[in-house]
Amino acid sequence: MITFFVSIILLVVAYFTYGKFIERIFEPAASRKTPAYANGDGIDFVPMHKQKNALIQLLNIAGTGPIFGPIMGALYGPVAFLWIVLGSIFAGAVHDYLTGMISIRNKGAHIPELAGKFLGEASKHIVNFFALLLLLLVGTVFVTTPASLLALLLNGKVAVGIIIVVIFIYYFLSTILPIDKIIGRLYPYFGAVLLIGTVGVGGALLLSDYKIPELTLTNMHPANLPIFPILFFTITCGALSGFHATQSPIISRTVKNESQGRYIFYGMMIAEAIIAMIWAAAAMSIFDGQTLSGIINSGTPSAVVNEVSMTLLGAVGGTIAVLGAIVLPITSGDTAFRAARSIIADYIKVDQQKLMKRLMIAVPLFIVSALLTQIDFNLLWRYFSWANQATAAIALWIGAMYLYIQGKNYLVAMAPALFITYMVFVYILNQKIGFSMDLNTSFVIGLGLTAVVMALFYYKAKKNKDEEVETSVVVE
């Protein structure tokens, strides 16, 4: 239990120390007009209160990732705690803060626009593909996973298909209506359910007879899957997730003041990491590796969520905890589709003030997503994980380039960018969804490819400096 408490303390302290350090490097300007005012349109650019923005950001980024990912990561044992803590502090929270703040400085631009500005025009098209693929996969996975949880909660009394239709209807309305009409009004209630459920599971675990294991670097995975690179694609939300780079620009369009950035972007990533710690600890404490693996393989991690909640909190409390777990994917799925609509609109330069123009983009998105629900969850999750971390790597490179051009300490973004880029290459070279190479060969080739990416970064950075590239871009 010492490892768990120390981990939580480190996460909280990091917000006030390393988070402040990153903020000083970026130098937010409280007097600068934010996109919420400069580009106000009553649809996506709407000034909202700091606390509401923070809550929406947390619920946006915290889908099933900080629950399902840590549950599956628990198979590796307490080494998973190490990635959640270090990954969140030095990679995930830095990623989220820089993505959100650079977007604010660039009139609420989404990641493809930022990639085009700082990494080159070709990058804009590549990132646009990755971002849309990621958002479609997220939107689809976050329809099926809450539907499976609700089906378990209702003991099969309502067909999963009906639940999926209801969730799709909610997502559709959240995608096309102004952000303050549904998302802004419902999220405080969703947040309350999440808070009660998460605190309930954490508190019950600490008061129970279950023992949270202490830190060890031993790989405890029943199938002996390698920690490098698989763990970093199993636990994404809760440590480092490219999906966040698609969500932060949504809130960058509603932030009133740049000085609120550390609280909203860095702080909410730390909060997500605490959620991940609680669920990882619960899964490790209640189940041994073989049992946990068996439950996951028999369906999805939804069954583990249900079992943990009911075991620790009983029928009533367990139901609230499961509802909290359901809230997370639903509040990420709705903004996944909303972000996809905005990214496509920016890419093809279609104004979104008129409803018909929003429908023109949203309807095809939902048709594709409905077709994707017919694909196996585990297959979707594998592709989601790789696309997710590839997007995270790109977002961190954008952050590093921005800081380099500004003449600031770009290594705070470059170091995690190098690490996750290397893992992305090793993963796709080694896994069956990629090139199925031997792991050792993948490590060697991945190192070479990462070195090439770093060389390209410095080439582009020098070129940007010589051309005196501005660190802002106007998005119509």
PDB file of N, CA, C and O in Angstrom, residues 326-367:
ATOM      1  N   ILE A 326     -19.354   4.227 -16.619  1.00  0.00           N
ATOM      2  CA  ILE A 326     -20.119   4.421 -17.855  1.00  0.00           C
ATOM      3  C   ILE A 326     -20.033   5.876 -18.310  1.00  0.00           C
ATOM      4  O   ILE A 326     -19.954   6.168 -19.506  1.00  0.00           O
ATOM      5  N   VAL A 327     -20.029   6.796 -17.334  1.00  0.00           N
ATOM      6  CA  VAL A 327     -19.954   8.224 -17.642  1.00  0.00           C
ATOM      7  C   VAL A 327     -18.684   8.551 -18.423  1.00  0.00           C
ATOM      8  O   VAL A 327     -18.706   9.351 -19.370  1.00  0.00           O
ATOM      9  N   LEU A 328     -17.558   7.937 -18.051  1.00  0.00           N
ATOM     10  CA  LEU A 328     -16.282   8.272 -18.677  1.00  0.00           C
ATOM     11  C   LEU A 328     -16.275   8.065 -20.187  1.00  0.00           C
ATOM     12  O   LEU A 328     -15.942   8.983 -20.938  1.00  0.00           O
ATOM     13  N   PRO A 329     -16.605   6.876 -20.685  1.00  0.00           N
ATOM     14  CA  PRO A 329     -16.591   6.718 -22.146  1.00  0.00           C
ATOM     15  C   PRO A 329     -17.637   7.564 -22.856  1.00  0.00           C
ATOM     16  O   PRO A 329     -17.396   8.059 -23.954  1.00  0.00           O
ATOM     17  N   ILE A 330     -18.797   7.726 -22.235  1.00  0.00           N
ATOM     18  CA  ILE A 330     -19.854   8.518 -22.879  1.00  0.00           C
ATOM     19  C   ILE A 330     -19.414   9.972 -23.032  1.00  0.00           C
ATOM     20  O   ILE A 330     -19.658  10.602 -24.069  1.00  0.00           O
ATOM     21  N   THR A 331     -18.730  10.512 -22.021  1.00  0.00           N
ATOM     22  CA  THR A 331     -18.301  11.907 -22.086  1.00  0.00           C
ATOM     23  C   THR A 331     -17.020  12.093 -22.889  1.00  0.00           C
ATOM     24  O   THR A 331     -16.526  13.218 -23.024  1.00  0.00           O
ATOM     25  N   SER A 332     -16.464  11.022 -23.395  1.00  0.00           N
ATOM     26  CA  SER A 332     -15.361  11.127 -24.350  1.00  0.00           C
ATOM     27  C   SER A 332     -15.859  10.827 -25.758  1.00  0.00           C
ATOM     28  O   SER A 332     -15.388  11.410 -26.731  1.00  0.00           O
ATOM     29  N   GLY A 333     -16.820   9.916 -25.855  1.00  0.00           N
ATOM     30  CA  GLY A 333     -17.377   9.577 -27.158  1.00  0.00           C
ATOM     31  C   GLY A 333     -18.079  10.762 -27.798  1.00  0.00           C
ATOM     32  O   GLY A 333     -17.927  11.016 -28.998  1.00  0.00           O
ATOM     33  N   ASP A 334     -18.848  11.509 -26.983  1.00  0.00           N
ATOM     34  CA  ASP A 334     -19.577  12.645 -27.557  1.00  0.00           C
ATOM     35  C   ASP A 334     -18.629  13.707 -28.114  1.00  0.00           C
ATOM     36  O   ASP A 334     -18.827  14.232 -29.214  1.00  0.00           O
ATOM     37  N   THR A 335     -17.548  14.004 -27.363  1.00  0.00           N
ATOM     38  CA  THR A 335     -16.612  15.019 -27.847  1.00  0.00           C
ATOM     39  C   THR A 335     -15.663  14.474 -28.908  1.00  0.00           C
ATOM     40  O   THR A 335     -15.053  15.252 -29.644  1.00  0.00           O
ATOM     41  N   ALA A 336     -15.521  13.147 -29.002  1.00  0.00           N
ATOM     42  CA  ALA A 336     -14.728  12.570 -30.092  1.00  0.00           C
ATOM     43  C   ALA A 336     -15.376  12.911 -31.428  1.00  0.00           C
ATOM     44  O   ALA A 336     -14.713  13.352 -32.376  1.00  0.00           O
ATOM     45  N   PHE A 337     -16.685  12.708 -31.516  1.00  0.00           N
ATOM     46  CA  PHE A 337     -17.394  13.039 -32.750  1.00  0.00           C
ATOM     47  C   PHE A 337     -17.412  14.552 -32.981  1.00  0.00           C
ATOM     48  O   PHE A 337     -17.319  15.016 -34.120  1.00  0.00           O
ATOM     49  N   ARG A 338     -17.536  15.308 -31.901  1.00  0.00           N
ATOM     50  CA  ARG A 338     -17.546  16.767 -32.038  1.00  0.00           C
ATOM     51  C   ARG A 338     -16.192  17.259 -32.568  1.00  0.00           C
ATOM     52  O   ARG A 338     -16.127  18.141 -33.429  1.00  0.00           O
ATOM     53  N   ALA A 339     -15.115  16.697 -32.016  1.00  0.00           N
ATOM     54  CA  ALA A 339     -13.779  17.067 -32.479  1.00  0.00           C
ATOM     55  C   ALA A 339     -13.578  16.665 -33.938  1.00  0.00           C
ATOM     56  O   ALA A 339     -12.982  17.417 -34.719  1.00  0.00           O
ATOM     57  N   ALA A 340     -14.077  15.488 -34.323  1.00  0.00           N
ATOM     58  CA  ALA A 340     -13.953  15.035 -35.711  1.00  0.00           C
ATOM     59  C   ALA A 340     -14.670  15.998 -36.655  1.00  0.00           C
ATOM     60  O   ALA A 340     -14.151  16.344 -37.729  1.00  0.00           O
ATOM     61  N   ARG A 341     -15.862  16.423 -36.245  1.00  0.00           N
ATOM     62  CA  ARG A 341     -16.592  17.399 -37.061  1.00  0.00           C
ATOM     63  C   ARG A 341     -15.790  18.688 -37.219  1.00  0.00           C
ATOM     64  O   ARG A 341     -15.663  19.224 -38.327  1.00  0.00           O
ATOM     65  N   SER A 342     -15.222  19.187 -36.129  1.00  0.00           N
ATOM     66  CA  SER A 342     -14.459  20.436 -36.175  1.00  0.00           C
ATOM     67  C   SER A 342     -13.206  20.300 -37.027  1.00  0.00           C
ATOM     68  O   SER A 342     -12.853  21.220 -37.786  1.00  0.00           O
ATOM     69  N   ILE A 343     -12.513  19.162 -36.898  1.00  0.00           N
ATOM     70  CA  ILE A 343     -11.278  18.945 -37.662  1.00  0.00           C
ATOM     71  C   ILE A 343     -11.578  18.911 -39.157  1.00  0.00           C
ATOM     72  O   ILE A 343     -10.877  19.532 -39.969  1.00  0.00           O
ATOM     73  N   ILE A 344     -12.633  18.189 -39.541  1.00  0.00           N
ATOM     74  CA  ILE A 344     -13.001  18.126 -40.959  1.00  0.00           C
ATOM     75  C   ILE A 344     -13.412  19.507 -41.462  1.00  0.00           C
ATOM     76  O   ILE A 344     -13.027  19.925 -42.563  1.00  0.00           O
ATOM     77  N   ALA A 345     -14.176  20.233 -40.648  1.00  0.00           N
ATOM     78  CA  ALA A 345     -14.620  21.574 -41.035  1.00  0.00           C
ATOM     79  C   ALA A 345     -13.434  22.509 -41.254  1.00  0.00           C
ATOM     80  O   ALA A 345     -13.396  23.276 -42.234  1.00  0.00           O
ATOM     81  N   ASP A 346     -12.449  22.446 -40.356  1.00  0.00           N
ATOM     82  CA  ASP A 346     -11.248  23.277 -40.512  1.00  0.00           C
ATOM     83  C   ASP A 346     -10.457  22.864 -41.751  1.00  0.00           C
ATOM     84  O   ASP A 346      -9.931  23.696 -42.488  1.00  0.00           O
ATOM     85  N   TYR A 347     -10.391  21.565 -41.971  1.00  0.00           N
ATOM     86  CA  TYR A 347      -9.579  21.016 -43.073  1.00  0.00           C
ATOM     87  C   TYR A 347     -10.142  21.419 -44.431  1.00  0.00           C
ATOM     88  O   TYR A 347      -9.401  21.786 -45.347  1.00  0.00           O
ATOM     89  N   ILE A 348     -11.488  21.340 -44.568  1.00  0.00           N
ATOM     90  CA  ILE A 348     -12.106  21.681 -45.860  1.00  0.00           C
ATOM     91  C   ILE A 348     -12.649  23.108 -45.860  1.00  0.00           C
ATOM     92  O   ILE A 348     -13.280  23.536 -46.827  1.00  0.00           O
ATOM     93  N   LYS A 349     -12.397  23.820 -44.744  1.00  0.00           N
ATOM     94  CA  LYS A 349     -12.766  25.235 -44.603  1.00  0.00           C
ATOM     95  C   LYS A 349     -14.270  25.472 -44.819  1.00  0.00           C
ATOM     96  O   LYS A 349     -14.679  26.233 -45.702  1.00  0.00           O
ATOM     97  N   VAL A 350     -15.056  24.790 -44.001  1.00  0.00           N
ATOM     98  CA  VAL A 350     -16.508  24.965 -44.027  1.00  0.00           C
ATOM     99  C   VAL A 350     -16.946  25.556 -42.691  1.00  0.00           C
ATOM    100  O   VAL A 350     -16.752  24.949 -41.641  1.00  0.00           O
ATOM    101  N   ASP A 351     -17.531  26.750 -42.730  1.00  0.00           N
ATOM    102  CA  ASP A 351     -18.009  27.406 -41.520  1.00  0.00           C
ATOM    103  C   ASP A 351     -19.081  26.551 -40.836  1.00  0.00           C
ATOM    104  O   ASP A 351     -19.892  25.907 -41.501  1.00  0.00           O
ATOM    105  N   GLN A 352     -19.080  26.538 -39.493  1.00  0.00           N
ATOM    106  CA  GLN A 352     -19.982  25.653 -38.757  1.00  0.00           C
ATOM    107  C   GLN A 352     -21.120  26.370 -38.029  1.00  0.00           C
ATOM    108  O   GLN A 352     -21.788  25.765 -37.189  1.00  0.00           O
ATOM    109  N   GLN A 353     -21.368  27.608 -38.363  1.00  0.00           N
ATOM    110  CA  GLN A 353     -22.442  28.325 -37.674  1.00  0.00           C
ATOM    111  C   GLN A 353     -23.836  27.850 -38.096  1.00  0.00           C
ATOM    112  O   GLN A 353     -24.767  27.868 -37.309  1.00  0.00           O
ATOM    113  N   LYS A 354     -23.977  27.405 -39.347  1.00  0.00           N
ATOM    114  CA  LYS A 354     -25.272  26.930 -39.833  1.00  0.00           C
ATOM    115  C   LYS A 354     -25.433  25.439 -39.569  1.00  0.00           C
ATOM    116  O   LYS A 354     -24.523  24.642 -39.808  1.00  0.00           O
ATOM    117  N   LEU A 355     -26.607  25.048 -39.094  1.00  0.00           N
ATOM    118  CA  LEU A 355     -26.883  23.660 -38.735  1.00  0.00           C
ATOM    119  C   LEU A 355     -26.681  22.715 -39.908  1.00  0.00           C
ATOM    120  O   LEU A 355     -26.119  21.622 -39.744  1.00  0.00           O
ATOM    121  N   MET A 356     -27.131  23.086 -41.095  1.00  0.00           N
ATOM    122  CA  MET A 356     -27.031  22.202 -42.254  1.00  0.00           C
ATOM    123  C   MET A 356     -25.579  21.877 -42.585  1.00  0.00           C
ATOM    124  O   MET A 356     -25.266  20.760 -43.006  1.00  0.00           O
ATOM    125  N   LYS A 357     -24.678  22.821 -42.355  1.00  0.00           N
ATOM    126  CA  LYS A 357     -23.260  22.568 -42.630  1.00  0.00           C
ATOM    127  C   LYS A 357     -22.667  21.611 -41.592  1.00  0.00           C
ATOM    128  O   LYS A 357     -21.769  20.829 -41.893  1.00  0.00           O
ATOM    129  N   ARG A 358     -23.179  21.690 -40.368  1.00  0.00           N
ATOM    130  CA  ARG A 358     -22.742  20.727 -39.349  1.00  0.00           C
ATOM    131  C   ARG A 358     -23.261  19.336 -39.663  1.00  0.00           C
ATOM    132  O   ARG A 358     -22.553  18.340 -39.516  1.00  0.00           O
ATOM    133  N   LEU A 359     -24.496  19.263 -40.097  1.00  0.00           N
ATOM    134  CA  LEU A 359     -25.093  17.967 -40.463  1.00  0.00           C
ATOM    135  C   LEU A 359     -24.369  17.344 -41.651  1.00  0.00           C
ATOM    136  O   LEU A 359     -24.202  16.116 -41.718  1.00  0.00           O
ATOM    137  N   MET A 360     -23.951  18.158 -42.580  1.00  0.00           N
ATOM    138  CA  MET A 360     -23.260  17.677 -43.775  1.00  0.00           C
ATOM    139  C   MET A 360     -22.010  16.880 -43.414  1.00  0.00           C
ATOM    140  O   MET A 360     -21.651  15.918 -44.090  1.00  0.00           O
ATOM    141  N   ILE A 361     -21.357  17.259 -42.327  1.00  0.00           N
ATOM    142  CA  ILE A 361     -20.155  16.558 -41.880  1.00  0.00           C
ATOM    143  C   ILE A 361     -20.493  15.458 -40.880  1.00  0.00           C
ATOM    144  O   ILE A 361     -19.936  14.356 -40.932  1.00  0.00           O
ATOM    145  N   ALA A 362     -21.412  15.729 -39.973  1.00  0.00           N
ATOM    146  CA  ALA A 362     -21.703  14.795 -38.879  1.00  0.00           C
ATOM    147  C   ALA A 362     -22.368  13.505 -39.346  1.00  0.00           C
ATOM    148  O   ALA A 362     -22.017  12.405 -38.886  1.00  0.00           O
ATOM    149  N   VAL A 363     -23.331  13.587 -40.259  1.00  0.00           N
ATOM    150  CA  VAL A 363     -24.085  12.397 -40.680  1.00  0.00           C
ATOM    151  C   VAL A 363     -23.172  11.308 -41.246  1.00  0.00           C
ATOM    152  O   VAL A 363     -23.259  10.140 -40.823  1.00  0.00           O
ATOM    153  N   PRO A 364     -22.272  11.609 -42.202  1.00  0.00           N
ATOM    154  CA  PRO A 364     -21.374  10.558 -42.708  1.00  0.00           C
ATOM    155  C   PRO A 364     -20.490   9.948 -41.610  1.00  0.00           C
ATOM    156  O   PRO A 364     -20.206   8.745 -41.636  1.00  0.00           O
ATOM    157  N   LEU A 365     -20.068  10.780 -40.647  1.00  0.00           N
ATOM    158  CA  LEU A 365     -19.247  10.263 -39.546  1.00  0.00           C
ATOM    159  C   LEU A 365     -19.982   9.180 -38.767  1.00  0.00           C
ATOM    160  O   LEU A 365     -19.412   8.126 -38.438  1.00  0.00           O
ATOM    161  N   PHE A 366     -21.235   9.416 -38.472  1.00  0.00           N
ATOM    162  CA  PHE A 366     -22.008   8.465 -37.677  1.00  0.00           C
ATOM    163  C   PHE A 366     -22.353   7.204 -38.478  1.00  0.00           C
ATOM    164  O   PHE A 366     -22.459   6.114 -37.904  1.00  0.00           O
ATOM    165  N   ILE A 367     -22.499   7.327 -39.762  1.00  0.00           N
ATOM    166  CA  ILE A 367     -22.746   6.146 -40.601  1.00  0.00           C
ATOM    167  C   ILE A 367     -21.526   5.229 -40.562  1.00  0.00           C
ATOM    168  O   ILE A 367     -21.648   4.003 -40.384  1.00  0.00           O
TER     169      ILE A 367
END
